[in-house]
Amino acid sequence: MGGIVQSYVFIALGVMQLVAIGVGLLIVRPARPLFWYIVLAGQGVALLGNITWYLIPLIQQTQPGFPSISDGMFLGSYGFSALGLVILIRSRGGGQDRSDFLDAAIITLGLVAISWVYVILPNVEATGLDLFGRVVSLAYPLSDIVLLALAVRLGVSAGAGTPAHWFVILWIASQLAADAVYAVLVLDNHFAFGSVNFAGWMLQLVFLGSAALHPSMARLASPVTAAPPAAFRPRLVLLCGASLIPLTLIIVDRLDAQTDDTPVLVGFSVALFILVMFRMAGLMGRIVDQRAALQREVAVRETAEARLRAQTADLARSNGELEQFAYVASHDLQEPLRMVGSYVGLLKRRYQGKLDSDAHEFIEYAVDGVTRMQGLINDLLTYSRTGRESQPTEPSDAAVAFDRAVANLQAAIEASGARVSRGTLPRVAVGALQLTQLFQNLVGNAIKFCPNGAPEVQVGAELRGGEWLFHVRDNGIGIEPQYRERIFQIFQRLHKRGEFPGTGIGLAICKKIVEGGGGRIWVESEPGKGSTFFFAFPQERAMRLAA
Ligand code: ADP
């Protein structure tokens, strides 16, 4: 009676599984549904087989015969499953990776060794079956082997496994396990309805149904691109285990004096050994290829680095030459200009009242031009001299440099009524003279560009992110955002000569000094309210100099 209930449950599960596949196909609508159509057909055939083999004899109170029409259906459904798996593996892009294929072969061969000893050989030796019966009974384990190979192949295929992917593997695995238990039970004459193998057969229905209903089934047959990330270790353990199976079986066989399967098992061992060798050869080949690729990459990088070094050296040389040129030109231009200046001055004095007013006006222009040119040349000379002094051998005290700059600016400070203050300032890796010049230019500008009211200039420094960050803050006219880069270029000014005196060299010199000390300089400002000039020096340079 229990058998009948169980058979109803079994058949009902089979029907539900077919419905699940149908519903999955309708709702999830996989892009490549062929696998599911084939599996649906196979499971339909299997359900018919179950009805004829399982339910009808139970109702008629007879034992199923062997082989029967149901066996034909069961074997047919295996064929459908195998075909479905082949299509699935191919559409996922399996079969291209030799190492995946070899891994699958090694694991399958190890498991086949078990099947061979415990299922196939006893079947071959079984008595009481005619030839046809024996062929059919052998067809089961052999089909199982094919399914096993395909399931393992699917399992080791590249790509992260989705739930649907693993449900399909569990489907085959539970079917194979149940078949194996069934075969052993039949051979030992222990089989009865309700044996443990039925649980496996029921589970497989649940697993396939779950695979069909899980949303990831949509992508099940899609090509896999990503290689599994670092999943090599568990695979290695699996391969080791599989390749040791025949040896283990030999030991078990030796302990059991009744059988002698050693020759067959030795054959399995040898076959596995050869497969493992192929696998190792593949790995070695890959390592050699990767090493060669790495070496090529290193060579390319070294060439690029060498080129970069050469370019840097070229740049440094042409920069040096340019500075040299600016220095020589400005230095040598001074002399002829001085001559022009003094003769124009002589002209002006000697011919006072002897020339007409136009001539005097022209002479005025000439004197003015010469004076301006002298100013520019002097600035250029100062600029090209900046950084020429030898590298500092010890860090300079910014507080001392600042105080000196303020002393130099005393006249301007008194004339404008400026208030100049500072916080504690550190020691930095820049020459003392240059540091004084830097503060002098920035504080001088802060005073100069504050025409209305008394200038307030505040200077300070703080350690931030490994840098000494200085600021020079004023309450002057400020700078429009679009000019904040340009003002650091040589001779770039934002005002006419009449408005504010100057040539536009001060900030260019500041930039040169700061960058020479490995630092950077920039300005932040609110036009009309004031500007803050920032410059930052790496702290580590100063520490290295101090050490
Ligand atoms: P110069 O002072 O001789 O004009 P700089 O190179 O020192 O040359 O400055 C370039 C320009 O940057 C100045 O002409 C001015 O327009 C602007 N500038 C510099 N410092 C300030 C400041 N503190 N406030 C407002 N504008 C400034």
Coordinates of C-alpha atoms and ligand atoms in Angstrom, one line a residue:
M1 CA 0.0 0.0 0.0
G2 CA 2.9 2.3 1.0
G3 CA 4.3 1.5 -2.4
I4 CA 1.3 2.8 -4.2
V5 CA 1.3 6.1 -2.3
Q6 CA 5.0 6.4 -2.9
S7 CA 4.5 5.8 -6.6
Y8 CA 1.7 8.4 -6.8
V9 CA 4.0 10.9 -5.2
F10 CA 6.8 9.9 -7.6
I11 CA 4.6 10.2 -10.7
A12 CA 3.1 13.5 -9.4
L13 CA 6.6 14.9 -8.9
G14 CA 7.5 13.9 -12.4
V15 CA 4.4 15.7 -13.7
M16 CA 5.2 18.8 -11.6
Q17 CA 8.8 18.8 -12.9
L18 CA 7.5 18.9 -16.5
V19 CA 5.1 21.7 -15.6
A20 CA 8.0 23.5 -13.9
I21 CA 10.1 23.3 -17.1
G22 CA 7.2 24.5 -19.1
V23 CA 6.5 27.4 -16.8
G24 CA 10.2 28.3 -16.6
L25 CA 10.4 28.4 -20.4
L26 CA 7.3 30.6 -20.6
I27 CA 8.2 33.0 -17.8
V28 CA 12.0 33.3 -17.9
R29 CA 12.2 32.9 -21.7
P30 CA 15.8 31.9 -22.0
A31 CA 17.7 33.2 -25.0
R32 CA 18.8 29.7 -26.0
P33 CA 16.0 27.3 -25.0
L34 CA 17.1 24.2 -27.0
F35 CA 18.6 22.5 -24.0
W36 CA 15.3 22.8 -22.2
Y37 CA 13.2 21.5 -25.1
I38 CA 15.4 18.4 -25.3
V39 CA 15.3 17.9 -21.6
L40 CA 11.6 18.4 -21.5
A41 CA 11.2 15.7 -24.2
G42 CA 13.5 13.3 -22.3
Q43 CA 11.8 13.8 -19.0
G44 CA 8.4 13.2 -20.7
V45 CA 9.7 9.9 -22.0
A46 CA 11.1 9.1 -18.5
L47 CA 7.7 9.9 -17.0
L48 CA 6.0 7.4 -19.4
G49 CA 8.7 4.9 -18.4
N50 CA 7.9 5.4 -14.7
I51 CA 4.2 5.0 -15.3
T52 CA 4.7 1.7 -17.2
W53 CA 7.4 0.3 -14.9
Y54 CA 6.3 1.5 -11.6
L55 CA 2.6 2.3 -11.4
I56 CA 1.1 -0.3 -13.6
P57 CA 2.7 -3.4 -12.0
L58 CA 1.8 -2.0 -8.6
I59 CA -1.8 -1.6 -9.6
Q60 CA -1.8 -5.1 -11.2
Q61 CA 0.0 -6.5 -8.1
T62 CA 2.9 -7.9 -10.2
Q63 CA 6.7 -7.5 -10.3
P64 CA 8.1 -5.6 -13.2
G65 CA 9.9 -7.8 -15.6
F66 CA 13.4 -7.2 -16.9
P67 CA 14.1 -6.0 -19.5
S68 CA 10.8 -4.4 -20.3
I69 CA 9.4 -1.7 -22.5
S70 CA 10.1 0.8 -19.6
D71 CA 13.8 0.1 -19.8
G72 CA 13.7 1.2 -23.4
M73 CA 12.1 4.5 -22.3
F74 CA 14.5 5.0 -19.5
L75 CA 17.5 4.5 -21.7
G76 CA 15.9 6.8 -24.3
S77 CA 15.5 9.5 -21.7
Y78 CA 19.2 9.1 -20.8
G79 CA 19.9 9.8 -24.5
F80 CA 17.9 13.0 -24.4
S81 CA 19.7 14.1 -21.2
A82 CA 23.1 13.4 -22.8
L83 CA 22.1 15.3 -25.9
G84 CA 20.8 18.2 -23.9
L85 CA 24.0 18.4 -21.9
V86 CA 26.2 18.3 -25.0
I87 CA 24.2 21.2 -26.5
L88 CA 24.4 23.1 -23.2
I89 CA 28.2 22.6 -22.9
R90 CA 28.7 23.7 -26.5
S91 CA 26.6 26.8 -26.2
R92 CA 28.4 27.8 -23.0
G93 CA 31.6 27.7 -25.0
G94 CA 32.9 24.5 -23.5
G95 CA 35.2 22.3 -25.4
Q96 CA 37.6 25.0 -26.4
D97 CA 39.7 24.8 -23.2
R98 CA 42.0 21.8 -23.3
S99 CA 42.7 21.9 -19.6
D100 CA 39.0 21.9 -18.7
F101 CA 38.5 18.9 -20.9
L102 CA 41.4 17.0 -19.3
D103 CA 40.2 17.8 -15.8
A104 CA 36.8 16.5 -16.7
A105 CA 38.4 13.4 -18.2
I106 CA 40.5 12.8 -15.1
I107 CA 37.6 13.1 -12.6
T108 CA 35.3 11.0 -14.8
L109 CA 37.9 8.3 -15.2
G110 CA 38.4 8.1 -11.4
L111 CA 34.7 7.8 -10.9
V112 CA 34.3 5.3 -13.7
A113 CA 36.9 3.1 -11.9
I114 CA 34.5 2.8 -9.0
S115 CA 31.5 2.1 -11.3
W116 CA 33.6 -0.5 -13.1
V117 CA 34.5 -2.4 -10.0
Y118 CA 31.2 -2.2 -8.2
V119 CA 28.6 -2.1 -11.0
I120 CA 29.8 -3.0 -14.4
L121 CA 32.0 -6.0 -13.7
P122 CA 29.5 -7.6 -11.4
N123 CA 26.9 -7.0 -14.1
V124 CA 29.0 -8.7 -16.6
E125 CA 29.5 -11.6 -14.3
A126 CA 25.9 -11.8 -13.2
T127 CA 24.1 -15.0 -13.9
G128 CA 20.5 -15.6 -14.6
L129 CA 20.2 -13.1 -17.5
D130 CA 20.1 -13.9 -21.1
L131 CA 22.3 -11.9 -23.5
F132 CA 19.7 -9.3 -24.3
G133 CA 19.0 -8.8 -20.6
R134 CA 22.7 -8.5 -19.9
V135 CA 23.2 -5.9 -22.7
V136 CA 20.3 -3.8 -21.3
S137 CA 21.6 -4.1 -17.8
L138 CA 25.0 -3.0 -19.0
A139 CA 23.5 -0.1 -21.0
Y140 CA 22.5 1.6 -17.7
P141 CA 25.9 2.0 -16.1
L142 CA 27.4 2.8 -19.5
S143 CA 24.8 5.6 -20.0
D144 CA 25.5 6.7 -16.5
I145 CA 29.2 7.0 -17.4
V146 CA 28.4 9.2 -20.4
L147 CA 26.1 11.4 -18.3
L148 CA 28.8 11.5 -15.6
A149 CA 31.4 12.7 -18.1
L150 CA 29.1 15.4 -19.4
A151 CA 28.1 16.6 -15.9
V152 CA 31.7 16.8 -14.8
R153 CA 32.6 18.6 -18.0
L154 CA 29.8 21.1 -17.2
G155 CA 31.0 21.4 -13.6
V156 CA 34.6 22.3 -14.5
S157 CA 33.7 24.6 -17.3
A158 CA 34.9 28.2 -16.9
G159 CA 32.8 30.9 -15.5
A160 CA 31.1 31.5 -12.2
G161 CA 28.4 28.9 -11.6
T162 CA 24.9 30.3 -11.4
P163 CA 22.2 28.5 -9.3
A164 CA 20.6 27.1 -12.4
H165 CA 24.0 25.7 -13.5
W166 CA 24.5 23.9 -10.2
F167 CA 20.9 22.6 -10.1
V168 CA 21.5 21.0 -13.5
I169 CA 24.7 19.3 -12.2
L170 CA 22.8 18.2 -9.0
W171 CA 20.1 16.8 -11.2
I172 CA 22.5 14.5 -13.0
A173 CA 24.5 13.8 -9.8
S174 CA 21.5 12.6 -7.9
Q175 CA 20.3 10.5 -10.8
L176 CA 23.7 8.9 -11.1
A177 CA 23.9 8.2 -7.3
A178 CA 20.5 6.7 -7.3
D179 CA 21.2 4.6 -10.3
A180 CA 24.4 3.3 -8.7
V181 CA 22.7 2.4 -5.5
Y182 CA 19.9 0.7 -7.4
A183 CA 22.4 -1.3 -9.4
V184 CA 24.2 -2.5 -6.3
L185 CA 20.9 -3.3 -4.6
V186 CA 19.7 -5.3 -7.6
L187 CA 23.0 -7.2 -7.8
D188 CA 22.7 -8.1 -4.1
N189 CA 19.1 -9.0 -4.5
H190 CA 18.2 -6.4 -1.9
F191 CA 16.1 -4.1 -4.1
A192 CA 12.6 -3.4 -3.1
F193 CA 10.1 -0.6 -3.7
G194 CA 10.9 2.3 -1.4
S195 CA 14.6 1.6 -1.2
V196 CA 16.9 4.5 -0.6
N197 CA 17.6 5.0 -4.3
F198 CA 14.0 6.3 -4.8
A199 CA 14.9 9.3 -2.7
G200 CA 17.7 10.1 -5.3
W201 CA 15.3 9.7 -8.2
M202 CA 12.8 12.0 -6.6
L203 CA 15.5 14.5 -5.7
Q204 CA 16.6 14.7 -9.3
L205 CA 13.1 15.7 -10.3
V206 CA 13.2 18.5 -7.7
F207 CA 16.6 19.7 -8.8
L208 CA 15.7 19.9 -12.5
G209 CA 12.5 21.6 -11.7
S210 CA 14.4 24.1 -9.5
A211 CA 16.9 24.8 -12.3
A212 CA 14.0 25.5 -14.7
L213 CA 12.3 27.9 -12.3
H214 CA 15.3 29.8 -11.1
P215 CA 15.8 33.2 -12.8
S216 CA 19.4 32.4 -13.6
M217 CA 18.2 29.7 -16.1
A218 CA 17.8 32.6 -18.6
R219 CA 21.6 32.8 -18.8
L220 CA 22.3 29.0 -18.4
A221 CA 23.2 28.4 -22.0
S222 CA 24.8 31.8 -22.6
P223 CA 28.5 31.7 -23.6
V224 CA 30.8 32.0 -20.6
T225 CA 33.7 34.5 -20.9
A226 CA 35.2 35.1 -17.5
A227 CA 37.7 32.5 -16.3
P228 CA 37.1 31.3 -12.7
P229 CA 39.0 33.6 -10.3
A230 CA 41.6 31.6 -8.4
A231 CA 39.4 28.5 -8.2
F232 CA 42.4 26.3 -9.1
R233 CA 43.2 25.0 -5.6
P234 CA 39.9 23.2 -5.0
R235 CA 40.1 21.8 -8.5
L236 CA 43.6 20.5 -7.7
V237 CA 42.3 18.7 -4.6
L238 CA 39.5 17.2 -6.8
L239 CA 42.0 16.1 -9.4
C240 CA 44.3 14.5 -6.8
G241 CA 41.4 12.7 -5.2
A242 CA 40.2 11.4 -8.6
S243 CA 43.6 10.2 -9.7
L244 CA 44.1 8.3 -6.4
I245 CA 40.8 6.4 -6.7
P246 CA 42.1 3.4 -8.7
L247 CA 45.0 3.0 -6.2
T248 CA 42.6 3.1 -3.3
L249 CA 40.5 0.5 -5.1
I250 CA 43.5 -1.7 -5.6
I251 CA 44.2 -1.6 -1.8
V252 CA 40.6 -2.4 -1.1
D253 CA 40.7 -5.2 -3.7
R254 CA 43.8 -6.7 -2.1
L255 CA 42.1 -6.7 1.3
D256 CA 39.1 -8.6 -0.2
A257 CA 40.5 -11.9 -1.2
Q258 CA 37.4 -13.0 -3.1
T259 CA 37.9 -10.7 -6.1
D260 CA 40.8 -9.8 -8.2
D261 CA 40.2 -6.6 -10.1
T262 CA 43.8 -5.4 -9.8
P263 CA 44.7 -5.7 -13.6
V264 CA 41.7 -3.5 -14.6
L265 CA 42.5 -1.0 -11.9
V266 CA 46.1 -0.9 -12.9
G267 CA 44.8 0.0 -16.4
F268 CA 42.8 2.8 -14.9
S269 CA 45.8 4.0 -12.9
V270 CA 48.0 4.1 -16.1
A271 CA 45.3 5.9 -18.1
L272 CA 44.9 8.5 -15.3
F273 CA 48.6 8.9 -15.0
I274 CA 48.8 9.6 -18.8
L275 CA 46.0 12.2 -18.5
V276 CA 47.7 13.9 -15.6
M277 CA 50.9 14.0 -17.6
F278 CA 49.0 15.7 -20.4
R279 CA 47.5 18.1 -18.0
M280 CA 50.9 18.9 -16.5
A281 CA 52.4 19.4 -19.9
G282 CA 49.6 21.9 -20.7
L283 CA 50.3 23.8 -17.4
M284 CA 54.1 23.9 -18.1
G285 CA 53.4 25.2 -21.6
R286 CA 51.2 27.9 -20.2
I287 CA 53.8 28.9 -17.6
V288 CA 56.5 29.1 -20.3
D289 CA 54.2 31.2 -22.5
Q290 CA 53.4 33.5 -19.6
R291 CA 57.0 33.9 -18.7
A292 CA 57.8 34.8 -22.3
A293 CA 55.0 37.3 -22.3
L294 CA 56.2 38.8 -19.1
Q295 CA 59.8 39.0 -20.4
R296 CA 58.5 40.8 -23.5
E297 CA 56.5 43.2 -21.4
V298 CA 59.6 43.9 -19.2
A299 CA 61.6 44.6 -22.3
V300 CA 59.0 46.9 -23.7
R301 CA 58.8 48.8 -20.3
E302 CA 62.6 49.0 -20.1
T303 CA 62.8 50.5 -23.6
A304 CA 60.1 53.0 -22.7
E305 CA 61.9 53.9 -19.5
A306 CA 65.2 54.4 -21.3
R307 CA 63.5 56.6 -23.8
L308 CA 61.9 58.6 -21.0
R309 CA 65.3 59.0 -19.3
A310 CA 66.9 60.2 -22.5
Q311 CA 64.0 62.7 -23.1
T312 CA 64.3 64.0 -19.5
A313 CA 68.1 64.5 -20.0
D314 CA 67.4 66.3 -23.3
L315 CA 64.9 68.5 -21.7
A316 CA 67.2 69.3 -18.8
R317 CA 70.0 70.2 -21.2
S318 CA 67.8 72.4 -23.4
N319 CA 66.4 74.1 -20.3
G320 CA 69.9 74.7 -19.1
E321 CA 70.9 76.1 -22.5
L322 CA 67.9 78.4 -22.6
E323 CA 68.6 79.7 -19.1
Q324 CA 72.2 80.2 -20.1
F325 CA 71.1 82.1 -23.2
A326 CA 68.7 84.3 -21.2
Y327 CA 71.4 85.1 -18.7
V328 CA 74.1 85.9 -21.3
A329 CA 71.7 87.9 -23.4
S330 CA 70.4 90.0 -20.5
H331 CA 73.9 90.4 -19.1
D332 CA 75.5 91.4 -22.4
L333 CA 72.6 93.6 -23.4
Q334 CA 73.1 95.8 -20.4
E335 CA 76.3 97.3 -21.7
P336 CA 75.1 98.6 -25.1
L337 CA 71.9 99.8 -23.5
R338 CA 73.8 101.7 -20.9
M339 CA 75.7 103.3 -23.8
V340 CA 72.5 104.3 -25.6
G341 CA 71.1 105.6 -22.3
S342 CA 74.1 107.8 -21.5
Y343 CA 74.3 109.2 -25.1
V344 CA 70.6 110.0 -25.2
G345 CA 71.1 111.7 -21.8
L346 CA 74.0 113.6 -23.2
L347 CA 71.9 114.7 -26.2
K348 CA 69.2 115.9 -23.9
R349 CA 71.6 118.0 -21.7
R350 CA 73.9 119.4 -24.5
Y351 CA 71.1 120.5 -26.9
Q352 CA 68.8 121.9 -24.3
G353 CA 67.1 124.9 -26.0
K354 CA 68.9 124.3 -29.3
L355 CA 66.4 121.8 -30.7
D356 CA 62.7 122.3 -31.4
S357 CA 60.0 121.0 -29.0
D358 CA 59.3 117.9 -31.1
A359 CA 63.0 116.8 -30.9
H360 CA 62.8 117.2 -27.1
E361 CA 59.7 115.1 -26.9
F362 CA 61.3 112.4 -29.0
I363 CA 64.3 112.4 -26.7
E364 CA 62.0 112.1 -23.7
Y365 CA 60.4 109.0 -25.3
A366 CA 63.9 107.5 -26.0
V367 CA 65.0 108.1 -22.4
D368 CA 61.8 106.5 -21.1
G369 CA 62.2 103.5 -23.4
V370 CA 65.8 103.0 -22.4
T371 CA 64.8 103.2 -18.7
R372 CA 62.1 100.6 -19.2
M373 CA 64.3 98.3 -21.2
Q374 CA 66.9 98.5 -18.4
G375 CA 64.3 97.5 -15.9
L376 CA 63.2 94.6 -18.0
I377 CA 66.7 93.4 -18.6
N378 CA 67.5 93.7 -14.9
D379 CA 64.4 91.6 -14.2
L380 CA 65.3 89.1 -16.8
L381 CA 68.8 88.9 -15.3
T382 CA 67.4 88.4 -11.8
Y383 CA 65.0 85.7 -13.1
S384 CA 67.8 83.8 -14.9
R385 CA 70.0 84.1 -11.9
T386 CA 67.3 82.7 -9.6
G387 CA 68.1 79.1 -8.9
R388 CA 71.7 79.5 -10.1
E389 CA 73.0 79.6 -6.6
S390 CA 74.2 76.2 -5.3
Q391 CA 71.8 73.8 -3.7
P392 CA 71.4 74.4 0.0
T393 CA 73.3 72.1 2.3
E394 CA 71.0 72.6 5.2
P395 CA 67.4 73.7 5.6
S396 CA 66.7 77.4 6.0
D397 CA 64.6 78.9 8.7
A398 CA 61.6 80.4 7.0
A399 CA 60.9 82.7 10.1
V400 CA 64.4 84.3 9.7
A401 CA 63.9 84.6 5.9
F402 CA 60.5 86.2 6.5
D403 CA 61.8 88.7 9.1
R404 CA 64.5 89.7 6.7
A405 CA 62.0 90.2 3.9
V406 CA 59.9 92.4 6.1
A407 CA 63.0 94.5 7.0
N408 CA 63.7 95.0 3.3
L409 CA 60.1 96.1 2.8
Q410 CA 60.2 98.5 5.8
A411 CA 59.8 101.6 3.6
A412 CA 56.7 100.3 1.8
I413 CA 55.2 99.0 5.0
E414 CA 55.6 102.4 6.7
A415 CA 54.3 104.3 3.6
S416 CA 51.2 102.2 3.4
G417 CA 50.6 101.7 7.1
A418 CA 50.5 97.9 6.5
R419 CA 50.2 95.4 9.3
V420 CA 52.3 92.4 8.5
S421 CA 52.2 89.4 10.9
R422 CA 53.3 85.8 10.9
G423 CA 52.7 82.5 12.8
T424 CA 55.5 80.0 13.6
L425 CA 57.3 79.1 10.4
P426 CA 59.3 75.9 9.8
R427 CA 62.7 75.1 8.3
V428 CA 62.5 74.1 4.6
A429 CA 65.0 72.9 2.0
V430 CA 65.4 76.1 0.0
G431 CA 68.3 78.5 0.0
A432 CA 68.0 81.4 2.6
L433 CA 68.4 84.1 0.0
Q434 CA 65.7 82.6 -2.2
L435 CA 63.4 82.2 0.6
T436 CA 63.8 85.8 1.6
Q437 CA 63.2 86.8 -2.0
L438 CA 60.0 84.6 -2.1
F439 CA 58.5 86.3 1.0
Q440 CA 59.6 89.7 -0.2
N441 CA 57.8 89.3 -3.6
L442 CA 54.6 87.9 -2.1
V443 CA 54.4 90.4 0.9
G444 CA 55.5 93.2 -1.4
N445 CA 52.6 92.4 -3.8
A446 CA 50.2 92.1 -0.9
I447 CA 51.0 95.6 0.1
K448 CA 51.2 97.0 -3.4
F449 CA 47.8 95.6 -4.6
C450 CA 45.9 97.0 -1.7
P451 CA 45.3 100.7 -2.8
N452 CA 42.4 101.5 -0.5
G453 CA 43.0 101.4 3.3
A454 CA 45.8 99.8 5.3
P455 CA 47.0 96.4 4.0
E456 CA 46.7 93.5 6.4
V457 CA 49.1 90.7 5.5
Q458 CA 49.2 87.5 7.4
V459 CA 51.7 84.7 6.8
G460 CA 51.6 81.2 8.3
A461 CA 52.4 77.5 7.7
E462 CA 51.1 74.1 8.7
L463 CA 52.0 70.5 8.1
R464 CA 49.5 68.8 5.9
G465 CA 49.9 65.5 4.0
G466 CA 53.7 65.4 4.4
E467 CA 54.0 69.0 3.0
W468 CA 54.7 72.3 4.7
L469 CA 51.8 74.4 3.4
F470 CA 52.5 78.2 3.6
H471 CA 50.0 80.9 3.0
V472 CA 50.4 84.7 2.5
R473 CA 46.9 86.3 3.0
D474 CA 46.0 89.9 2.1
N475 CA 42.9 92.1 2.0
G476 CA 43.8 93.6 -1.4
I477 CA 42.0 93.9 -4.7
G478 CA 42.0 90.1 -5.4
I479 CA 42.4 88.3 -8.7
E480 CA 39.7 87.1 -11.2
P481 CA 39.7 83.3 -11.5
Q482 CA 40.7 83.3 -15.2
Y483 CA 44.0 85.0 -14.4
R484 CA 45.1 82.8 -11.5
E485 CA 47.5 80.7 -13.7
R486 CA 48.7 83.4 -16.0
I487 CA 50.0 85.7 -13.3
F488 CA 52.8 83.2 -12.6
Q489 CA 54.2 83.6 -16.1
I490 CA 57.1 85.9 -16.9
F491 CA 56.1 89.6 -17.6
Q492 CA 52.4 88.8 -17.3
R493 CA 50.6 91.6 -15.4
L494 CA 46.9 92.5 -15.1
H495 CA 47.4 96.3 -14.8
K496 CA 48.8 99.2 -16.7
R497 CA 52.1 100.6 -15.6
G498 CA 50.4 103.8 -14.4
E499 CA 48.1 101.9 -12.0
F500 CA 50.6 99.8 -10.2
P501 CA 54.4 99.8 -10.7
G502 CA 56.2 96.7 -11.7
T503 CA 57.2 94.5 -14.7
G504 CA 55.4 91.2 -14.0
I505 CA 58.5 89.2 -13.0
G506 CA 57.9 88.8 -9.3
L507 CA 55.5 85.8 -9.3
A508 CA 57.5 84.1 -12.1
I509 CA 60.5 84.3 -9.8
C510 CA 58.4 83.0 -6.9
K511 CA 57.3 80.0 -9.0
K512 CA 60.9 79.3 -10.0
I513 CA 62.1 79.4 -6.4
V514 CA 59.2 77.1 -5.1
E515 CA 59.5 74.6 -7.9
G516 CA 63.3 74.5 -7.5
G517 CA 62.6 73.4 -3.9
G518 CA 60.4 70.6 -5.2
G519 CA 57.2 72.5 -4.2
R520 CA 54.2 74.0 -5.9
I521 CA 52.5 77.5 -5.7
W522 CA 49.0 78.7 -6.5
V523 CA 46.6 81.4 -5.5
E524 CA 43.0 81.5 -4.2
S525 CA 41.2 84.7 -4.2
E526 CA 37.9 86.5 -3.8
P527 CA 38.1 89.6 -6.1
G528 CA 37.5 92.8 -4.1
K529 CA 38.2 91.1 -0.8
G530 CA 41.7 89.7 -1.0
S531 CA 44.0 86.9 -2.1
T532 CA 45.8 84.1 -0.5
F533 CA 49.0 82.8 -2.1
F534 CA 49.8 79.2 -1.1
F535 CA 53.0 77.4 -1.5
A536 CA 53.9 73.9 -0.3
F537 CA 57.3 72.2 0.2
P538 CA 57.8 68.5 0.9
Q539 CA 58.7 68.1 4.5
E540 CA 60.8 65.0 3.7
R541 CA 63.4 67.1 1.7
A542 CA 64.0 69.3 4.7
M543 CA 64.4 66.3 7.0
R544 CA 66.9 64.7 4.6
L545 CA 69.0 67.9 4.5
A546 CA 68.9 68.3 8.3
A547 CA 70.0 64.7 8.8
Ligands
ADP1 P1 54.2 92.7 -10.8 O1 54.0 92.8 -9.3 O2 55.5 93.3 -11.2 O3 53.1 93.2 -11.6 P2 54.1 89.9 -10.4 O4 54.6 88.8 -11.2 O5 54.5 90.0 -8.9 O6 54.4 91.3 -11.2 O7 52.5 89.9 -10.4 C1 51.8 89.6 -11.6 C2 50.4 90.2 -11.5 O8 49.7 89.4 -10.5 C3 50.3 91.5 -11.0 O9 50.5 92.5 -12.0 C4 48.9 91.6 -10.3 O10 48.0 91.9 -11.3 C5 48.7 90.2 -9.9 N1 49.0 90.1 -8.4 C6 50.1 89.6 -7.8 N2 50.0 89.6 -6.5 C7 48.7 90.1 -6.2 C8 48.0 90.3 -5.0 N3 48.5 90.1 -3.8 N4 46.7 90.8 -5.1 C9 46.2 91.1 -6.3 N5 46.8 90.9 -7.5 C10 48.1 90.4 -7.4

